[in-house]
């Protein structure tokens, strides 16, 4: 099958074989924010994976296509309505949205609506979660999943269901503050070489940990004062800011985890290698449990959802590829 992970700023296309194994991967910077109209999505997908789209087996059947992420948003290829939590892989599979015979099916996002609280939503992460549970079935009983990113997600999984989740705008806050605020005046636009200053990052996490009662908005100004006074080099300020933001997210997330009754459940990081390493380091500074770290679970999630939806025909193969 062809699996598609189409986010706001980028696109990844996977040729997926038996049991969700990734045979080939292709990527593009043509994210959903850059595209308008169904024709634009169809054009970008064909430019990236036209040969996969054109494949036919001896019976004339094409490979099934399934997409997840912002491709299903209001500004995407076609809107795939949110599925309400609690939910599971079976319910998500039943809610896949078709476009037409030549376009991919689209995975729905998830919405959680807790009385007395604003709603929370996700698109794309649900597929990563399904993939993580497929790869590690032992997590289905109970687990707290952390998916770092532009909008980090903390997810409560129990009894193979996604019960609840909470979003933290950590990545977007970092981008806005470092580029479009007074803090950014002292932060190099493109620090070279791009290398994490672990000492500065740790200092940010430690500041969040030891002085969190003073508040994030107060501590953020220290990025400027440390630079102005020369107490920290300009090249280290971005890493200090990152540590501050991630530290505050983790403190709030770990409290949320306790309230959900997941203190004894596994803690799992799912995402890009470098970002997960930063979160793992920060968790160590907070004396939190050592997490299980998983990468690239989306293909297994797409495979699982396509299988449960009946999109996969195991008799279709491409040189041993399905």
Coordinates of C-alpha atoms in Angstrom, one line a residue:
X1 CA 0.0 0.0 0.0
X2 CA 0.9 3.7 -0.2
X3 CA 0.9 5.5 3.1
X4 CA 0.9 9.3 3.3
X5 CA 1.9 11.5 6.2
X6 CA 0.9 15.0 5.1
X7 CA 1.6 17.6 7.7
X8 CA 1.5 21.4 7.8
X9 CA 5.0 21.9 6.6
X10 CA 6.0 18.7 4.9
X11 CA 5.0 15.5 3.2
X12 CA 6.3 11.9 3.6
X13 CA 5.1 9.1 1.4
X14 CA 5.8 5.4 2.3
X15 CA 5.7 2.3 0.1
X16 CA 4.5 -0.1 2.8
X17 CA 4.9 -3.9 2.6
X18 CA 3.7 -6.8 4.7
X19 CA 2.9 -6.1 8.4
X20 CA 3.6 -2.4 8.0
X21 CA 7.2 -2.6 7.0
X22 CA 8.5 0.4 5.1
X23 CA 10.0 -0.5 1.7
X24 CA 10.7 3.0 0.5
X25 CA 10.2 6.6 1.7
X26 CA 10.0 9.8 -0.2
X27 CA 9.6 13.3 1.2
X28 CA 8.7 16.8 0.1
X29 CA 8.6 20.3 1.7
X30 CA 5.2 20.8 0.1
X31 CA 3.1 20.9 3.3
X32 CA -0.6 21.5 3.6
X33 CA -0.1 25.2 4.5
X34 CA 1.4 25.8 1.1
X35 CA -1.4 24.1 -1.0
X36 CA -4.8 25.3 -2.0
X37 CA -7.4 23.1 -3.6
X38 CA -7.7 19.4 -4.4
X39 CA -5.8 19.8 -7.7
X40 CA -2.7 21.1 -5.9
X41 CA -2.7 18.1 -3.6
X42 CA -3.1 15.7 -6.5
X43 CA -0.3 17.4 -8.4
X44 CA 2.2 17.2 -5.5
X45 CA 1.4 13.6 -4.8
X46 CA 1.8 12.6 -8.4
X47 CA 5.1 14.5 -8.7
X48 CA 6.5 12.6 -5.7
X49 CA 5.1 9.1 -6.2
X50 CA 3.6 8.9 -9.7
X51 CA 5.2 5.6 -10.4
X52 CA 3.7 4.1 -7.3
X53 CA 0.3 5.5 -8.2
X54 CA 0.5 4.1 -11.8
X55 CA 1.4 0.6 -10.7
X56 CA -1.2 -2.1 -11.5
X57 CA -1.0 -5.8 -10.7
X58 CA -1.9 -8.6 -13.2
X59 CA -5.6 -8.0 -12.5
X60 CA -5.4 -4.3 -13.1
X61 CA -5.6 -3.3 -9.4
X62 CA -3.8 -0.3 -8.0
X63 CA -2.2 0.0 -4.6
X64 CA -4.5 1.3 -1.9
X65 CA -3.7 4.8 -0.6
X66 CA -4.3 6.2 2.9
X67 CA -3.3 9.6 4.1
X68 CA -3.2 11.2 7.6
X69 CA -2.4 14.6 9.0
X70 CA -3.4 18.1 8.0
X71 CA -4.4 16.8 4.6
X72 CA -7.7 16.1 6.3
X73 CA -8.1 19.5 7.8
X74 CA -10.5 22.3 6.7
X75 CA -7.8 23.6 4.5
X76 CA -6.6 20.2 3.3
X77 CA -7.5 17.9 0.4
X78 CA -10.8 17.1 1.9
X79 CA -12.1 17.6 5.5
X80 CA -12.2 14.4 7.6
X81 CA -14.4 15.1 10.6
X82 CA -13.0 14.5 14.1
X83 CA -13.8 11.3 16.0
X84 CA -14.6 11.8 19.6
X85 CA -12.6 10.3 22.4
X86 CA -12.5 7.8 23.9
X87 CA -11.7 6.1 20.6
X88 CA -9.6 3.2 19.2
X89 CA -8.1 2.0 15.9
X90 CA -11.3 0.2 14.9
X91 CA -13.4 3.4 15.3
X92 CA -10.9 5.4 13.4
X93 CA -10.8 2.9 10.6
X94 CA -14.6 3.0 10.3
X95 CA -14.4 6.8 9.9
X96 CA -11.9 7.0 7.0
X97 CA -13.0 9.6 4.5
X98 CA -12.9 8.7 0.7
X99 CA -12.2 11.3 -1.9
X100 CA -12.5 9.4 -5.2
X101 CA -11.2 6.3 -6.9
X102 CA -7.8 7.9 -7.8
X103 CA -7.2 9.7 -4.5
X104 CA -6.3 8.5 -1.1
X105 CA -8.6 7.8 1.8
X106 CA -8.1 10.2 4.6
X107 CA -7.8 9.4 8.3
X108 CA -9.9 11.5 10.7
X109 CA -8.5 13.4 13.6
X110 CA -9.5 13.1 17.2
X111 CA -11.3 15.5 19.5
X112 CA -11.6 15.4 23.3
X113 CA -14.4 17.4 25.0
X114 CA -14.1 17.4 28.8
X115 CA -17.0 19.1 30.6
X116 CA -15.8 22.5 31.9
X117 CA -12.7 22.6 29.7
X118 CA -12.1 23.8 26.1
X119 CA -12.0 21.1 23.5
X120 CA -8.6 19.7 22.3
X121 CA -7.9 18.2 18.9
X122 CA -5.2 16.3 17.0
X123 CA -4.6 15.4 13.3
X124 CA -1.9 12.9 12.3
X125 CA -0.7 12.0 15.8
X126 CA -3.6 9.5 16.1
X127 CA -1.9 7.4 13.3
X128 CA 1.4 7.5 15.2
X129 CA -0.4 6.3 18.3
X130 CA -2.1 3.4 16.5
X131 CA 1.3 2.5 15.1
X132 CA 3.0 2.6 18.5
X133 CA 0.3 0.3 19.9
X134 CA 0.7 -2.1 17.0
X135 CA 4.4 -2.2 17.5
X136 CA 4.2 -2.6 21.3
X137 CA 0.8 -4.2 22.2
X138 CA 1.8 -4.2 25.9
X139 CA 1.2 -0.4 25.9
X140 CA -2.5 -0.9 25.2
X141 CA -3.3 -1.7 28.8
X142 CA -2.1 1.7 30.1
X143 CA 0.5 4.2 28.9
X144 CA 1.3 7.9 28.8
X145 CA 2.5 8.8 25.3
X146 CA 4.3 12.0 24.6
X147 CA 4.5 13.2 21.0
X148 CA 6.9 16.2 20.9
X149 CA 6.5 18.7 18.0
X150 CA 5.1 22.1 17.0
X151 CA 2.1 21.2 19.1
X152 CA 3.2 18.5 21.5
X153 CA 0.6 15.9 22.6
X154 CA 0.3 14.1 25.9
X155 CA -1.9 11.1 25.5
X156 CA -3.7 8.9 28.0
X157 CA -4.1 5.3 26.6
X158 CA -6.0 2.7 28.6
X159 CA -7.6 -0.6 27.6
X160 CA -6.5 -0.1 24.0
X161 CA -8.4 3.2 23.8
X162 CA -7.2 6.8 23.5
X163 CA -9.1 8.2 26.5
X164 CA -7.8 11.8 26.6
X165 CA -5.0 14.0 25.5
X166 CA -3.6 17.5 26.1
X167 CA -1.8 19.8 23.6
X168 CA 1.2 22.1 24.4
X169 CA 2.2 24.6 21.8
X170 CA 5.9 24.3 22.8
X171 CA 7.4 24.1 19.4
X172 CA 5.4 27.0 18.0
X173 CA 6.1 29.1 21.1
X174 CA 9.8 28.5 20.5
X175 CA 9.6 29.6 16.8
X176 CA 7.5 32.7 17.6
X177 CA 9.6 33.8 20.6
X178 CA 13.0 33.2 18.9
X179 CA 12.1 34.9 15.7
X180 CA 9.3 37.5 16.4
X181 CA 9.9 38.8 19.9
X182 CA 12.4 40.9 21.8
X183 CA 14.1 37.7 22.8
X184 CA 15.0 37.1 19.2
X185 CA 17.1 40.2 18.9
X186 CA 20.0 38.4 20.7
X187 CA 19.5 35.0 19.2
X188 CA 21.4 34.3 15.9
X189 CA 18.9 33.7 13.1
X190 CA 20.9 30.7 11.7
X191 CA 23.4 29.5 14.3
X192 CA 26.3 27.6 12.7
X193 CA 27.0 24.9 13.3
X194 CA 23.6 23.8 14.4
X195 CA 24.6 22.0 17.6
X196 CA 22.8 21.7 20.9
X197 CA 24.5 23.4 23.9
X198 CA 23.6 20.8 26.5
X199 CA 24.8 23.1 29.3
X200 CA 22.4 25.9 28.2
X201 CA 19.6 23.5 27.6
X202 CA 20.0 21.9 31.0
X203 CA 20.1 25.3 32.6
X204 CA 16.7 26.1 31.0
X205 CA 15.2 22.9 32.3
X206 CA 16.7 23.4 35.7
X207 CA 15.3 26.9 35.9
X208 CA 11.8 25.7 35.0
X209 CA 12.2 22.9 37.6
X210 CA 13.6 24.9 40.5
X211 CA 11.7 28.2 40.0
X212 CA 8.5 27.2 38.2
X213 CA 6.4 29.1 40.7
X214 CA 7.7 32.4 39.4
X215 CA 5.9 31.6 36.1
X216 CA 7.0 31.0 32.5
X217 CA 6.3 34.6 31.4
X218 CA 8.7 35.9 34.0
X219 CA 11.4 33.3 33.3
X220 CA 11.2 33.9 29.5
X221 CA 12.7 37.4 30.0
X222 CA 15.8 35.8 31.5
X223 CA 16.7 34.8 27.9
X224 CA 17.2 38.4 27.2
X225 CA 18.9 39.4 30.4
X226 CA 21.4 36.5 30.3
X227 CA 22.4 37.7 26.8
X228 CA 22.5 41.4 27.6
X229 CA 24.7 40.8 30.6
X230 CA 27.0 38.4 28.9
X231 CA 26.2 35.7 31.4
X232 CA 25.4 33.4 28.4
X233 CA 26.7 33.5 24.9
X234 CA 24.3 34.4 22.1
X235 CA 24.8 31.0 20.5
X236 CA 23.5 29.3 23.6
X237 CA 20.4 31.4 24.1
X238 CA 18.1 29.4 21.8
X239 CA 19.0 26.2 23.6
X240 CA 18.3 27.8 27.0
X241 CA 14.9 29.0 25.7
X242 CA 14.2 25.5 24.4
X243 CA 15.1 24.1 27.8
X244 CA 12.8 26.5 29.6
X245 CA 9.8 25.8 27.3
X246 CA 10.3 22.0 27.4
X247 CA 10.9 22.0 31.1
X248 CA 7.6 23.8 31.7
X249 CA 5.7 21.5 29.4
X250 CA 7.1 18.4 31.1
X251 CA 6.2 19.8 34.6
X252 CA 2.6 20.4 33.5
X253 CA 2.5 17.1 31.5
X254 CA 3.8 15.0 34.4
X255 CA 1.2 16.6 36.7
X256 CA -1.5 15.7 34.1
X257 CA -0.2 12.2 34.0
X258 CA -0.5 11.8 37.7
X259 CA -4.1 13.2 37.6
X260 CA -4.9 10.6 35.0
X261 CA -3.7 7.8 37.3
X262 CA -0.8 6.8 35.0
X263 CA 2.1 7.2 37.4
X264 CA 2.8 3.4 37.3
X265 CA 2.2 3.2 33.5
X266 CA 5.0 3.3 30.9
X267 CA 6.1 6.7 29.7
X268 CA 6.7 6.7 25.9
X269 CA 8.2 9.3 23.6
X270 CA 7.2 9.1 19.9
X271 CA 8.8 11.4 17.3
X272 CA 11.9 12.6 15.6
X273 CA 15.2 11.4 16.9
X274 CA 16.7 14.7 17.9
X275 CA 13.6 16.1 19.5
X276 CA 13.0 12.9 21.5
X277 CA 16.6 13.0 22.7
X278 CA 16.0 16.5 24.1
X279 CA 12.8 15.5 25.8
X280 CA 14.5 12.4 27.3
X281 CA 17.4 14.6 28.6
X282 CA 14.9 17.0 30.2
X283 CA 13.0 14.1 31.8
X284 CA 16.2 13.0 33.3
X285 CA 16.8 16.4 34.8
X286 CA 13.3 16.2 36.3
X287 CA 14.0 12.7 37.8
X288 CA 11.1 11.3 35.8
X289 CA 11.0 7.7 34.7
X290 CA 13.2 6.7 31.7
X291 CA 10.8 6.6 28.7
X292 CA 10.6 4.1 25.9
X293 CA 11.5 6.0 22.7
X294 CA 9.9 5.2 19.4
X295 CA 10.4 6.7 15.9
X296 CA 8.5 6.6 12.7
X297 CA 5.4 4.8 13.9
X298 CA 3.1 6.4 11.3
X299 CA 3.6 3.7 8.6
X300 CA 2.5 0.9 11.0
X301 CA -0.5 3.0 12.0
X302 CA -1.5 3.6 8.4
X303 CA -1.1 -0.1 7.7
X304 CA -3.2 -1.0 10.8
X305 CA -6.0 1.4 9.9
X306 CA -6.0 0.3 6.2
X307 CA -6.2 -3.3 7.2
X308 CA -9.0 -2.8 9.6
X309 CA -10.9 -0.7 7.1
X310 CA -10.6 -3.5 4.5
X311 CA -8.5 -1.5 2.1
X312 CA -5.6 -4.0 2.0
X313 CA -5.8 -6.9 -0.5
X314 CA -2.9 -9.2 0.4
X315 CA -3.0 -10.7 -3.1
X316 CA -1.8 -7.4 -4.5
X317 CA 2.0 -7.3 -4.6
X318 CA 4.8 -5.3 -6.2
X319 CA 7.9 -7.4 -6.4
X320 CA 7.0 -8.7 -2.9
X321 CA 5.6 -5.3 -1.9
X322 CA 1.9 -4.9 -0.8

